[in-house]
XYZ file of C-alpha atoms in Angstrom:
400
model
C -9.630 -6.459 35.940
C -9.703 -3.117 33.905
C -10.171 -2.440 31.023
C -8.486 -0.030 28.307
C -10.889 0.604 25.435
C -9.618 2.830 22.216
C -11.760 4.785 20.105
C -11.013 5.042 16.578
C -13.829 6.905 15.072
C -12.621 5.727 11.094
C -14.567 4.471 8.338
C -11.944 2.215 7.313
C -11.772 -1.235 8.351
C -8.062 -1.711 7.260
C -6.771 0.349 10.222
C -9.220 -1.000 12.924
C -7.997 -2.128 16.098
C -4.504 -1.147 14.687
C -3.625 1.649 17.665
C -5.308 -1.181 19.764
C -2.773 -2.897 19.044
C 0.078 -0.750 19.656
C -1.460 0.067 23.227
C -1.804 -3.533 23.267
C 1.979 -4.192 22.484
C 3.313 -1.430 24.984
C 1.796 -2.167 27.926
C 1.939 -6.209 26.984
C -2.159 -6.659 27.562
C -3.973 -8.764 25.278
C -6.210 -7.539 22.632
C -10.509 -8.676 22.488
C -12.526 -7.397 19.782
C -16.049 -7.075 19.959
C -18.735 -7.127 16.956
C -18.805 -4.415 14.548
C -20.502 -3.725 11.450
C -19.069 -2.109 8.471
C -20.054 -0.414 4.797
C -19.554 -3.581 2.831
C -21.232 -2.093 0.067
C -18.129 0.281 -0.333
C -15.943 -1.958 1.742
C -16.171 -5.329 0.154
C -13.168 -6.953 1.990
C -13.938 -5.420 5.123
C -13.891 -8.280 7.132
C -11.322 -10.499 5.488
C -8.638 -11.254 7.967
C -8.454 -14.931 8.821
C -6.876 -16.016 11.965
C -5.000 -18.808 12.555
C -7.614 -21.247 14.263
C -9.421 -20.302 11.103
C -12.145 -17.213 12.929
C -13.258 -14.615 9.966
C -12.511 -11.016 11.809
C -12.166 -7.249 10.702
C -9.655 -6.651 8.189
C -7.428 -4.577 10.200
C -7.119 -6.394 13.131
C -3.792 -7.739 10.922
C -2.040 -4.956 12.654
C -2.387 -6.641 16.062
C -1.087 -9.886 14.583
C 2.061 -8.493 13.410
C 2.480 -6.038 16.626
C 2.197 -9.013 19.105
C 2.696 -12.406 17.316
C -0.374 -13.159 18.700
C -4.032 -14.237 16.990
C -6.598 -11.158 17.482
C -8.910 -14.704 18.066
C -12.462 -14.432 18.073
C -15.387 -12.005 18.357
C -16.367 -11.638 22.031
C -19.661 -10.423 23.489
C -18.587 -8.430 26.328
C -20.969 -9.925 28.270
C -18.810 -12.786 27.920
C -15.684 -11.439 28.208
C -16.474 -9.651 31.503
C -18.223 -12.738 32.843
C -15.083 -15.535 31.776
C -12.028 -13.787 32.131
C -13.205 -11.361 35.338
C -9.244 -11.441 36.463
C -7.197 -10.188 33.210
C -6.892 -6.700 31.946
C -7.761 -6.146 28.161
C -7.362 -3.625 25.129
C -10.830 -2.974 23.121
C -10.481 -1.220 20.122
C -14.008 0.892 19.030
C -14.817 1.365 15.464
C -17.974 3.415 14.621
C -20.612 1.323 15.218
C -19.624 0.381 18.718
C -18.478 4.001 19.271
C -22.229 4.426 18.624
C -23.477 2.416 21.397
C -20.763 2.799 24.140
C -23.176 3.927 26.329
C -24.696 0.906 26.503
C -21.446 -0.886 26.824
C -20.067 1.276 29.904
C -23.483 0.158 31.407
C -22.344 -3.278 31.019
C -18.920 -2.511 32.398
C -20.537 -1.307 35.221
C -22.535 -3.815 36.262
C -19.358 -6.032 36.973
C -17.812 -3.107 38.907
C -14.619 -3.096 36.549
C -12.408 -0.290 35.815
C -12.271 1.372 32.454
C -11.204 3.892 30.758
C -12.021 5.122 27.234
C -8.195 6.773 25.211
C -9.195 8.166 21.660
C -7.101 8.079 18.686
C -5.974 11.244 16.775
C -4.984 11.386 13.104
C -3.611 14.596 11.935
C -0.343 15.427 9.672
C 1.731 14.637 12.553
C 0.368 10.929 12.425
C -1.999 8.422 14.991
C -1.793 9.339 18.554
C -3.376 8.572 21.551
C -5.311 11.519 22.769
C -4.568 12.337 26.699
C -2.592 9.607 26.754
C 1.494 9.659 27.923
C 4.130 7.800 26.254
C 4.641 4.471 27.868
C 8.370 3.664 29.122
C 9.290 6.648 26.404
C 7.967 5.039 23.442
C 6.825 7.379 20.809
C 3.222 8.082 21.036
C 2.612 8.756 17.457
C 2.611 6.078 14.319
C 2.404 6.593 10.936
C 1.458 3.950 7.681
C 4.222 4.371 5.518
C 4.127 3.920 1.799
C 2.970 0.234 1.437
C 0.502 1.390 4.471
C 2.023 -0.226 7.437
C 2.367 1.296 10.723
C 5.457 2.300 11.457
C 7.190 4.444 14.500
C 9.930 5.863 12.128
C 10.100 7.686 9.014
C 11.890 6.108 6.592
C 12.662 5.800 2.498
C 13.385 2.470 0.524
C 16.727 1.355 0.869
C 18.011 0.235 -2.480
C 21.562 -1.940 -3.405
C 20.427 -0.907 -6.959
C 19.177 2.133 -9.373
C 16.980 -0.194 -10.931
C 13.120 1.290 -9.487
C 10.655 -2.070 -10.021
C 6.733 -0.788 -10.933
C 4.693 -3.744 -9.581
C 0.963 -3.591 -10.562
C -1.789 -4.293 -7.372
C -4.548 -5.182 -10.115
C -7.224 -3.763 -7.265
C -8.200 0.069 -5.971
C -6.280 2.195 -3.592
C -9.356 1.832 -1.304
C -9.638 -1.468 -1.319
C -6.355 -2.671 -1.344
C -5.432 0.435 1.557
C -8.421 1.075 3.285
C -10.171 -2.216 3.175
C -8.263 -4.962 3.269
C -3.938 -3.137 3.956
C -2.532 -7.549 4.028
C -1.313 -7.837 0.409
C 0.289 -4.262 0.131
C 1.580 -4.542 3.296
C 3.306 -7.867 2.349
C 4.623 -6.322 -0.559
C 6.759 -3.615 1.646
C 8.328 -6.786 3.835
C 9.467 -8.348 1.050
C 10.484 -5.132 -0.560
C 12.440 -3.987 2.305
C 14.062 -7.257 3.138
C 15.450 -7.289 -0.544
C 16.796 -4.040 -0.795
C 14.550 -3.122 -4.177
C 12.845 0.329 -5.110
C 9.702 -0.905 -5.239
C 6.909 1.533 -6.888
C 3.594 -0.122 -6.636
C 0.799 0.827 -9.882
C -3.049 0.456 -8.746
C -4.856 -0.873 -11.365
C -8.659 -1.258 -10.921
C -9.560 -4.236 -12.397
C -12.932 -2.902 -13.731
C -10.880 -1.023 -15.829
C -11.547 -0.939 -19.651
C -9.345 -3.066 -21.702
C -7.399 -0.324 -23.040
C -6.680 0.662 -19.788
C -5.669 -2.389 -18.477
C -3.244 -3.342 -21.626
C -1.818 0.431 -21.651
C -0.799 0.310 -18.056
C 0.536 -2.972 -17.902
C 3.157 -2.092 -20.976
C 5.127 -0.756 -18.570
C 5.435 -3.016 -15.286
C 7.727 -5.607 -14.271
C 5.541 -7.390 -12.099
C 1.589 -7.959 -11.261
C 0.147 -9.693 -8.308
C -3.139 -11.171 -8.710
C -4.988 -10.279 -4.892
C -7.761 -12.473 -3.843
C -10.578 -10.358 -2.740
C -14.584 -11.190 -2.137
C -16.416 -8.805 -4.763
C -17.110 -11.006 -7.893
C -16.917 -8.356 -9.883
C -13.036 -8.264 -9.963
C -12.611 -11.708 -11.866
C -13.594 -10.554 -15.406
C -11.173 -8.089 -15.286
C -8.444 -9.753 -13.137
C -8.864 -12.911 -15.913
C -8.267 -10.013 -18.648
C -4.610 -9.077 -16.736
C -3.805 -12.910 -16.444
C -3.901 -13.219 -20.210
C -1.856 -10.411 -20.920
C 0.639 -11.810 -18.209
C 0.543 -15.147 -20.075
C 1.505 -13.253 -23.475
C 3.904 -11.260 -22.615
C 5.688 -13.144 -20.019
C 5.161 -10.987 -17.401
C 6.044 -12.156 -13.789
C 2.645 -12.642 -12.041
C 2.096 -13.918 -8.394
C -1.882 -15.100 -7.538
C -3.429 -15.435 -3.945
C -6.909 -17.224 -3.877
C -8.911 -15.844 -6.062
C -6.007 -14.849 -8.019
C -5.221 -18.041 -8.616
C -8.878 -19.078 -9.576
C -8.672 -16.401 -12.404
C -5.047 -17.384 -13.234
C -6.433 -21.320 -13.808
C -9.258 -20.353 -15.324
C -6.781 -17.542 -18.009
C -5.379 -21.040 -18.745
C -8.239 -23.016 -18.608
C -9.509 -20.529 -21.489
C -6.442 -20.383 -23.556
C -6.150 -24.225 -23.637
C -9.591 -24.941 -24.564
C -10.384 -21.681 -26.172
C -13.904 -21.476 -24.479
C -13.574 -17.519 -23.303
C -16.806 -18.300 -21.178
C -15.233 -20.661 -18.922
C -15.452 -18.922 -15.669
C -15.490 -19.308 -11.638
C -18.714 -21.003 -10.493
C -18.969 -18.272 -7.566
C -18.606 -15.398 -10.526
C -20.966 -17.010 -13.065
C -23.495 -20.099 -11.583
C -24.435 -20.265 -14.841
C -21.302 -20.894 -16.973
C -21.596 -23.776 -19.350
C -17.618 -24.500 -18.400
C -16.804 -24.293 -14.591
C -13.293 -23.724 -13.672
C -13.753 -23.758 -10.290
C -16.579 -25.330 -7.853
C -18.173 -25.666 -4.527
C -15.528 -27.659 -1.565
C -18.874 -29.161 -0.565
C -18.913 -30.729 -3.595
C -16.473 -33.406 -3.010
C -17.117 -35.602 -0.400
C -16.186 -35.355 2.832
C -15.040 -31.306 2.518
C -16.444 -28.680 4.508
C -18.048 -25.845 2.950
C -15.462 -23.294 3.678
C -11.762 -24.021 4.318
C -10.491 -21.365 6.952
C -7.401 -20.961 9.312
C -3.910 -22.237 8.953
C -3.093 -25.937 7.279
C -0.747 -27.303 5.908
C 0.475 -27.875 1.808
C 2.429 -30.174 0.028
C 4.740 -29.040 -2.687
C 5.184 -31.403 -5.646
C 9.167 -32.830 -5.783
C 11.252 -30.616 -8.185
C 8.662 -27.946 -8.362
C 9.561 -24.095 -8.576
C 7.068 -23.963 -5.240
C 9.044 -26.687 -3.699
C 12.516 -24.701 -4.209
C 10.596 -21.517 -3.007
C 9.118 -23.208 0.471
C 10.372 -26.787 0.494
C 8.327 -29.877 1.457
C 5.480 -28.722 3.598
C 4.675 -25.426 4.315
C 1.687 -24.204 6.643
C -0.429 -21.576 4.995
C -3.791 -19.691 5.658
C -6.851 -20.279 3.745
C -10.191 -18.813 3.231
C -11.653 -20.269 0.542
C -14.897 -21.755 -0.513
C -14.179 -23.236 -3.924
C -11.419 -25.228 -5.663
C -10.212 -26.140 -9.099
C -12.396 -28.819 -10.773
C -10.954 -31.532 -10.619
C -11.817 -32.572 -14.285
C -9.304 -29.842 -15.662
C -6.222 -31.296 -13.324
C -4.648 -33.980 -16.243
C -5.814 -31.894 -19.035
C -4.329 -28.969 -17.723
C -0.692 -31.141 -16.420
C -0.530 -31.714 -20.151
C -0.846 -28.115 -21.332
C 1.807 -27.330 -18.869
C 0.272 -25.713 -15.986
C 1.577 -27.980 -13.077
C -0.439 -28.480 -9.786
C 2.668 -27.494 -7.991
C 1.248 -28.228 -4.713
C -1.951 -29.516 -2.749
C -3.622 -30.133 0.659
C -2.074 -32.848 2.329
C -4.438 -35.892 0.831
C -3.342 -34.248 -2.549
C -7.264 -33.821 -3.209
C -7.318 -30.063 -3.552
C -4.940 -27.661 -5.561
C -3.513 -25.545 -3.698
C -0.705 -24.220 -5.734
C -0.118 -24.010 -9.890
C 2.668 -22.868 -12.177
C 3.224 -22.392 -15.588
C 6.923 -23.936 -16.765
C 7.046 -22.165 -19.799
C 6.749 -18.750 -18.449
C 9.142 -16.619 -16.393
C 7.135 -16.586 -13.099
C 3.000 -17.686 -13.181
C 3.013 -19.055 -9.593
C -0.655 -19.266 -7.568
C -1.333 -20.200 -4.414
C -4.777 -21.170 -3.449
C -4.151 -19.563 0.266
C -2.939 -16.072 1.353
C 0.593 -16.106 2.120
C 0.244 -12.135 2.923
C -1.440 -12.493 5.784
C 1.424 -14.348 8.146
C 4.148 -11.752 6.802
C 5.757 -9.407 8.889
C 8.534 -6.849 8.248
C 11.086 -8.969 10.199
C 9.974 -12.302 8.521
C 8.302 -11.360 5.475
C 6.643 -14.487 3.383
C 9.073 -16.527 0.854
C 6.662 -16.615 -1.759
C 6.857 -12.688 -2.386
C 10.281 -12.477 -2.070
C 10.485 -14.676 -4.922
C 8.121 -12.800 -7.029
C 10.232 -9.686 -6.591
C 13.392 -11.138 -7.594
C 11.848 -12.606 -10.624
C 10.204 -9.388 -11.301
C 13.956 -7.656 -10.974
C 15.297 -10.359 -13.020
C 12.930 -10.557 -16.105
């Protein structure tokens, strides 16, 4: 057994574990991650990433998933690790924190008389490299994120079959959507690339005064509605959804963008602007969306991969047929008082969980493109298979 650990001394969790993963990738070892703690105060979304069998890890441990194929899986103890899997070699990537104690941990290393070595990552102009550490086979040693900040081992520029330049507003920060949680940008560049469009993307914090907000959307063809943890988005992300709903913008929601897309609706159609989100406001009169644990026999939080059920004849349905498996991480779902009320104003539960108990998808017939999905579609894209659902936003954003 030996093992490989890389030290990337960054405060951002988007990009940890990310040159673990290229080592990873090169030299075909598997990837463990041990615990580390990050600024959630600044990083909200720091530890977002779901994996598949539904563990809650480090945002940036994405990168490995779309390097290997393969689930980053859970946090180990290296205790653990060292004492269960004594015959396999492994890559451990080192934020910070664990940077912090790695004394500690090369104690523990050596008290099971395995090999290690510790290979630090560089980040200058010229890119992330390995420090004292050759080029495997002759792969390039250095990476770089490119504009929708994925890694990438070439420089390149968007390929276009048109003139036409599309401005598609992230209604979130640079930081957060970059440096804290890289899955819905990243997403954005798949389905960018695979459909030959100049895509520029507009960050619009949704904190942002009104003004703001309605003088910067004037001018894009396209807004995507992130989810996102920090409560504090969905007064501001509800404000976009209404202007979206007025002007017939094209407008794509994951999670809680779909929460503040429903409850935009929810609003309109009842005219109650104090209908809000349970999680945002406990105290709201009008609850558009509520606790999983309140309806029997639901867990408290829905994580990992399942499977949805797209309603017959549905714009979802001719986007990704049937079924289609998608990753959750959610912890509240639409009431279900609003569901016939809301079938009646037009905004069709397009799709559900497989008992057809919770919404999982919506869509608004009368309007170009106001499609939600109560999951997160951007985290199981990948440049070579990016996810059906954005591809369909962008083309309706070309095409409005």
């Amino acid at each position: 057994m030996s093992l490989t650990f890389v030290a990337h001394n960054t405060l951002e969790p988007a990009i940890y574990g990310a040159m673990a993963g290229v080592l990873a990738s090169q030299r075909g070892v598997e990837l463990a991650h041990l615990n580390v703690e990050w600024d959630t105060q600044r990083y909200a979304d720091a530890c977002q990433h779901v994996t598949a069998a539904g563990d809650l890890v480090t945002s940036g441990l994405l990168w490995y998933e779309r390097l290997s194929g393969k689930s980053a899986g859970r946090v180990w103890k290296l205790d653990d690790l060292l004492s269960l899997h004594g015959a396999k070699d492994w890559i451990i990537p080192l934020g910070p924190s664990q940077l912090a104690s790695f004394t500690r941990l090369a104690r523990e290393v050596r008290n099971y008389s395995v090999d290690y070595q510790l290979v630090e990552v560089e980040h200058s102009r010229q890119g992330y490299q390995f420090h004292r550490l050759d080029s495997l086979d002759g792969a390039p040693n250095t990476w770089w994120r490119d504009s929708f900040g994925r890694f990438t081992q070439r420089h390149h520029t968007q390929q276009s079959s048109s003139s036409r330049r599309l401005r598609i507003a992230l209604i979130g920060t640079y930081q957060d959507q970059l440096e804290s949680y890289p899955a819905t940008l990243a997403s954005l560049g798949d389905a960018a690339e695979a459909q030959g469009t100049l895509t520029e993307i507009v960050f619009i914090p949704p904190r942002s005064s009104e003004h703001v907000l309605q003088s910067t959307l004037k001018d894009i063809d396209g807004v995507i509605l992130p989810g996102g943890s920090d409560m504090q988005n969905v007064a501001g992300q509800i404000r976009v959804a209404h202007y979206c709903l007025k002007h017939g913008i094209p407008t794509l929601g994951l999670c809680l963008g779909m929460q503040t897309m429903a409850t935009a609706v929810i609003q309109q159609m009842s005219g109650d602007t104090q209908a809000n989100l349970a999680e945002a406001d406990p105290q709201a009169a009008v609850k558009t969306f509520i606790p999983l644990g309140e309806t029997a026999g639901r867990s408290l939080h829905r994580l990992g991969d399942n499977v949805m059920k797209m309603r017959s004849g549905s714009q979802m349905a001719s986007i990704l047929g049937e079924r289609s498996t998608i990753r959750y991480n959610h912890r509240f779902q639409l009431n279900p008082q609003f569901k016939d009320s809301l079938e009646n104003y037009g905004l069709a539960i397009s799709a559900t969980c497989l008992d057809g108990a919770i919404a999982d998808g919506i869509e608004y017939a009368s309007h170009p493109f106001y499609v939600a999905v109560q999951g997160h579609p951007e985290l199981t894209s990948t440049s070579e298979n990016p996810h059906p659902l954005m591809r369909a936003f962008l083309q309706a954003a070309a095409e409005a």
